[in-house]
Tab-separated table of C-alpha atoms in Angstrom:
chain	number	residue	atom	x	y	z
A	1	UNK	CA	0.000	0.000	0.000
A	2	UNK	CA	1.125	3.498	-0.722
A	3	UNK	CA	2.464	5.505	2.453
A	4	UNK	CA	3.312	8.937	2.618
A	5	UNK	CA	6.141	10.228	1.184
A	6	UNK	CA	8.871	12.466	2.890
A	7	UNK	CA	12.347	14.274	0.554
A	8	UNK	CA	14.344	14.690	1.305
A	9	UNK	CA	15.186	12.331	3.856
A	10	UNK	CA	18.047	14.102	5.354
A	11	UNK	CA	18.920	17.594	5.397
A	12	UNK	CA	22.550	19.624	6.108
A	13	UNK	CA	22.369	23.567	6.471
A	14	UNK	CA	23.965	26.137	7.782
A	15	UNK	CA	22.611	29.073	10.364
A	16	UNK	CA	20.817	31.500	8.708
A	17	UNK	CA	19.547	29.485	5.597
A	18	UNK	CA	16.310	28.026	4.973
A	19	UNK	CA	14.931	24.733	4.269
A	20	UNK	CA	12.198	23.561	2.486
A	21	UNK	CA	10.462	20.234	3.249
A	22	UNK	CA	8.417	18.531	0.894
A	23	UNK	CA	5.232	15.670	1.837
A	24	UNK	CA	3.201	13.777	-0.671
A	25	UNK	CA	0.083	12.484	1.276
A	26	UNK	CA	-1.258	8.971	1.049
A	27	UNK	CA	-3.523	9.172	-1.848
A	28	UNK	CA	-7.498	10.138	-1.263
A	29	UNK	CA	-6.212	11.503	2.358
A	30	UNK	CA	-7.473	15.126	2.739
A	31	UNK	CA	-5.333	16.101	5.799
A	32	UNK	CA	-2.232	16.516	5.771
A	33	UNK	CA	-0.061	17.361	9.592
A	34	UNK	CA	3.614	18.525	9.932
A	35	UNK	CA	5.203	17.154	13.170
A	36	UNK	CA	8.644	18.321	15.147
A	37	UNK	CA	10.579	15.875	16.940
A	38	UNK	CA	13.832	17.440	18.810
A	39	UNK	CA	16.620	14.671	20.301
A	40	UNK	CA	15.033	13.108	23.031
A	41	UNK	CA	11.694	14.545	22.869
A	42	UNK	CA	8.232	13.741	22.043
A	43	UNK	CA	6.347	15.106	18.199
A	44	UNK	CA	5.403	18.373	18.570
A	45	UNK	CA	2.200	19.423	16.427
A	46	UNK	CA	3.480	22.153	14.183
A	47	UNK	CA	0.248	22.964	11.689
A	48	UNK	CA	-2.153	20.931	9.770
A	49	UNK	CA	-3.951	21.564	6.738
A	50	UNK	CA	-7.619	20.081	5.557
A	51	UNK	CA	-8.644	20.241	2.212
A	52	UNK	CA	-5.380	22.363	1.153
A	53	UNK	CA	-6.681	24.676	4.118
A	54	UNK	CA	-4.752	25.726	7.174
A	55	UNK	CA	-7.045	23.951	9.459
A	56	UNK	CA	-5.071	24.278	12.972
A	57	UNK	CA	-1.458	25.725	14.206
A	58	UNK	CA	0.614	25.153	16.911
A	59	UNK	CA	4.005	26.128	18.292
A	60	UNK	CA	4.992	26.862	15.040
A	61	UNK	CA	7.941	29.979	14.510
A	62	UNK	CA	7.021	32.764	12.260
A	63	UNK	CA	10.312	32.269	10.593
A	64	UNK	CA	8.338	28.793	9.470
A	65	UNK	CA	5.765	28.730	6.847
A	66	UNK	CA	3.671	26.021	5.290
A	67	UNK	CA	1.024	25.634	2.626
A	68	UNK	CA	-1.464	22.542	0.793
A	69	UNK	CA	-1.007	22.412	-3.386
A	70	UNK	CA	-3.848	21.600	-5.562
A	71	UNK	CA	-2.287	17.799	-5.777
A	72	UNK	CA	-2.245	17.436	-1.822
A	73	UNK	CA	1.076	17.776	-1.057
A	74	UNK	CA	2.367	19.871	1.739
A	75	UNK	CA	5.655	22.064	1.649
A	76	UNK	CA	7.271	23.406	5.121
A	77	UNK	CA	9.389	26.383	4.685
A	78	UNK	CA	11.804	26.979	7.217
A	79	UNK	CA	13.762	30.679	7.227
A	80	UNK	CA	16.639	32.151	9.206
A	81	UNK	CA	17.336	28.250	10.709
A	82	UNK	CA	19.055	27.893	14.212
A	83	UNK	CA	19.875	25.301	15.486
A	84	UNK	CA	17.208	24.887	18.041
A	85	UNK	CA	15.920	23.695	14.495
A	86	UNK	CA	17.700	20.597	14.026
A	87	UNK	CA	15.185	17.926	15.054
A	88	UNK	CA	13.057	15.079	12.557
A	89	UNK	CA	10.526	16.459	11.067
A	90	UNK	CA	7.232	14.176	10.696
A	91	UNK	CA	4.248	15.062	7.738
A	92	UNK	CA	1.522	12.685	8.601
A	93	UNK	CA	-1.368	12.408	6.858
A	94	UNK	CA	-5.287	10.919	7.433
A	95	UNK	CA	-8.608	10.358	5.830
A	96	UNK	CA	-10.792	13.286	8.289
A	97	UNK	CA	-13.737	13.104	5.803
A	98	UNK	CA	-14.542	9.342	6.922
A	99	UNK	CA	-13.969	10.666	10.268
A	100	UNK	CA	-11.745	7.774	10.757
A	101	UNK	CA	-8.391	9.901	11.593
A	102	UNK	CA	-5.949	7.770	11.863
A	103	UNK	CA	-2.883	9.380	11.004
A	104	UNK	CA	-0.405	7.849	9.431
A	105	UNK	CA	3.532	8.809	9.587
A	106	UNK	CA	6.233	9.775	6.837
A	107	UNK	CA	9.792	8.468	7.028
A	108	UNK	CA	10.952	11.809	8.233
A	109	UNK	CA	13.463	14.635	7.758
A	110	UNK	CA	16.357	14.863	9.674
A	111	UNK	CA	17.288	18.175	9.246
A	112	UNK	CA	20.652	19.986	11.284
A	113	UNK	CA	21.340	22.964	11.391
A	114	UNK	CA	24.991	23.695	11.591
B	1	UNK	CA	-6.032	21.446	27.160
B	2	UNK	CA	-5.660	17.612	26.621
B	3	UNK	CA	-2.590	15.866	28.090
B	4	UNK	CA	-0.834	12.429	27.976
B	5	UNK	CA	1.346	11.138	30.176
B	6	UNK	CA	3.731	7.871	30.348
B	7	UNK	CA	5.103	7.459	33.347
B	8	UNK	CA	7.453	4.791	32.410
B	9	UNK	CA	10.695	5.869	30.818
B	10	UNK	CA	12.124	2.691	30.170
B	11	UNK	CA	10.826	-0.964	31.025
B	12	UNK	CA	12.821	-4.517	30.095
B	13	UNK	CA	11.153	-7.490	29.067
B	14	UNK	CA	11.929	-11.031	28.686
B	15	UNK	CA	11.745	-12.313	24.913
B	16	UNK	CA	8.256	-14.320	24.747
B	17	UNK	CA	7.194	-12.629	27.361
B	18	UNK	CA	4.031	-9.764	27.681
B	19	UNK	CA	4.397	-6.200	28.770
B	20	UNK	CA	2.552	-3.645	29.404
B	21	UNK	CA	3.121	0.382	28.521
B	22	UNK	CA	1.154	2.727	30.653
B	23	UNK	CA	-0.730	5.985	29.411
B	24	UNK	CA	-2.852	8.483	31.111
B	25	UNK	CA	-4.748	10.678	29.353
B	26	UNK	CA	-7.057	14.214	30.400
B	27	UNK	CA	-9.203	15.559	28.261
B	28	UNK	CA	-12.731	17.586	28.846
B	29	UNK	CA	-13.865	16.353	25.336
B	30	UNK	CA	-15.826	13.483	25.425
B	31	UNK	CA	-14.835	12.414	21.930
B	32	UNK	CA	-11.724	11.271	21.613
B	33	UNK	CA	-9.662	8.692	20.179
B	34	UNK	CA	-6.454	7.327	21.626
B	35	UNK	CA	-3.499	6.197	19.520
B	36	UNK	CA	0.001	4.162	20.249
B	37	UNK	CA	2.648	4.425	18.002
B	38	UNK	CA	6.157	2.680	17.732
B	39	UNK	CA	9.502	4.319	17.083
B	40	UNK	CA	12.284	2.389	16.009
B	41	UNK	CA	15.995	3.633	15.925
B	42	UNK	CA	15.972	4.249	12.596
B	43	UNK	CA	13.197	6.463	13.726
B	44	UNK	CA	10.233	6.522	11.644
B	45	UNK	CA	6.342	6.441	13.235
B	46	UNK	CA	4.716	3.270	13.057
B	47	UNK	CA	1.035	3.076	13.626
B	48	UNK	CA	-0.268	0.394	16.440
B	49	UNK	CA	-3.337	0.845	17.768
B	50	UNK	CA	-6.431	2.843	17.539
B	51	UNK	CA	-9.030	3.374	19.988
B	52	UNK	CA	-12.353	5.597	20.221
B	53	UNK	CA	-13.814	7.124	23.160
B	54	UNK	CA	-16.834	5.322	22.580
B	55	UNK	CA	-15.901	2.259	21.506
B	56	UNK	CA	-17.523	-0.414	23.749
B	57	UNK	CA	-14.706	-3.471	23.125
B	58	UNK	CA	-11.214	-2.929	23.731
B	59	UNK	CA	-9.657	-2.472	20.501
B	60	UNK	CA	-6.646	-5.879	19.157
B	61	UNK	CA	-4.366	-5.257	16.456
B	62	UNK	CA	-2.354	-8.652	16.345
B	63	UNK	CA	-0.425	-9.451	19.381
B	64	UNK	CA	-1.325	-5.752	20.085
B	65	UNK	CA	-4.276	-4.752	22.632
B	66	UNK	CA	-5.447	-1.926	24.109
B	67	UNK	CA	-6.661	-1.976	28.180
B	68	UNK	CA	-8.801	0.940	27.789
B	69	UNK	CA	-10.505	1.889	31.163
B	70	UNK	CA	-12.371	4.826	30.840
B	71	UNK	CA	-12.819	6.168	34.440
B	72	UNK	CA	-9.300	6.079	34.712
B	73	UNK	CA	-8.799	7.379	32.065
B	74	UNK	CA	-5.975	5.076	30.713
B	75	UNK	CA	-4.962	3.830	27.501
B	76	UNK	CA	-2.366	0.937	28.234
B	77	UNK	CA	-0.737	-0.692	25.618
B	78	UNK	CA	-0.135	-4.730	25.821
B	79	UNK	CA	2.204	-6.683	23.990
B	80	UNK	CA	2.149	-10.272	24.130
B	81	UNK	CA	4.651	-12.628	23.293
B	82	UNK	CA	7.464	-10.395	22.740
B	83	UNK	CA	9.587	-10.165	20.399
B	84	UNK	CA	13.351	-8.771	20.205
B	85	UNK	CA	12.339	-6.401	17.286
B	86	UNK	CA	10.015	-5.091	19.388
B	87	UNK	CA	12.550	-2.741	21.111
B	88	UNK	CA	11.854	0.894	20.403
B	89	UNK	CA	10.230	3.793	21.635
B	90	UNK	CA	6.342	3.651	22.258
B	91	UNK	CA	4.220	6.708	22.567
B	92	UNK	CA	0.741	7.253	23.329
B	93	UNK	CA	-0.909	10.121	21.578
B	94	UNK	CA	-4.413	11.303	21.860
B	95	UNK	CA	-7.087	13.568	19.256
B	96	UNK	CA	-10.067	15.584	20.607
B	97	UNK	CA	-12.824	15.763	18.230
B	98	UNK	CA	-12.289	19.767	18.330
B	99	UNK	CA	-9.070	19.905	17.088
B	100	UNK	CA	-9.221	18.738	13.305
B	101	UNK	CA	-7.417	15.601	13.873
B	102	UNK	CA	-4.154	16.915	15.733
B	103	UNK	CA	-2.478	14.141	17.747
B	104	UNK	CA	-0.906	14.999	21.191
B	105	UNK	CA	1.886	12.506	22.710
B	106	UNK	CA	2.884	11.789	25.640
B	107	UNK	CA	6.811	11.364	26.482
B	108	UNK	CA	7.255	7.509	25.122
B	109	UNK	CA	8.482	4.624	27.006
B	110	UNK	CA	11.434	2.966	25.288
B	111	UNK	CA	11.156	-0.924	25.780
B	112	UNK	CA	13.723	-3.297	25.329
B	113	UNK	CA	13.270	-6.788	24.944
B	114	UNK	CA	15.723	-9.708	26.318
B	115	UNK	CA	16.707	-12.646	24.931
């Protein structure tokens, strides 16, 4: 079965640059949900999107932005990194119309910041 | 605000043996669902188990079950028979009907299994 799809996988940059993170949904999911995992810690919702909607935000930075294409898939743009920033970043995605919600999980990108 | 919490860091098993991963949950929605997840090193998400506030039957996913108790609100995870690949991190998460589908996690419980 077709999962959802994370690139790149891992990620090398430098203070000050930005990042952008690409997620290709499971296919007929409507929802798509960017996670932030630092070392050692639990995922951290970051912002989710229904419908190519925003649909709900959390702790996300300002320096971050994110957005839903017309084909589903999500991009998270990341500006002015620190390196508070290095930590895996998760896209999930689920089915919310069937009310089911079950989310599943990308790969992941590791992304440091150096 | 809905909360999880695991308040086991790290627990050992013997191989072929069952376990059990605590989880806690608060919430003042009553509809909910309650999800475990698996991390491996390598450290992608791997979905478990799924259960709904109002489901009536403890929900089994393979030699996965869920001991949901309601007034307690907990959510623990069982695994029989373990296996060594087993070994990861485990994390409870939870979704209140009000908040399009975001999942909150508790702080995972890494298990290890024996030989």
């Amino acid at each position: 079965a077709a999962g959802v799809i994370q690139s790149p996988r891992h990620l090398i940059k430098e203070k000050r640059e930005t990042a952008t993170l690409k997620c290709y949904p499971i296919p007929r999911h409507d929802t798509v949900y960017w996670y932030q995992q630092g070392p050692g810690q639990d995922p951290q919702f970051l912002i989710s999107f229904y419908e190519k909607m925003q649909s709900d935000k959390g702790s996300i930075p300002d320096r971050f932005s994110a957005q839903q294409f017309s084909d589903y898939h999500s991009e998270l743009n990341m500006s002015s990194l620190e390196l508070g920033d290095s930590a895996l970043y998760f896209c999930a995605s689920s089915l919310n119309r069937d009310r089911t919600y079950e989310q599943y999980f990308g790969p992941g990108t590791r992304l440091t910041v150096t | 605000a809905q909360k999880i919490t695991q308040t086991q860091p790290g627990m050992f098993v013997q191989e072929k043996e069952a376990v059990t991963l605590d989880c806690t949950y608060d919430t003042s929605d009553p509809s909910y669902g309650l999800f475990w997840y698996k991390q491996p090193s390598s450290g992608e998400m791997i979905f478990l188990i799924y259960q709904g506030s109002y489901d009536q039957q403890n929900a089994t996913e393979g030699r996965y079950s869920l001991n949901f108790q309601k007034a307690r609100k907990s959510a623990n995870l069982v695994i029989s028979a373990s296996q060594l690949g087993d070994s990861a991190m485990y994390f409870c998460a939870m979704r209140v009907s009000t908040s399009y589908g975001k999942l909150t996690f508790g702080q995972g419980t890494i298990l290890t299994v024996h030989p």
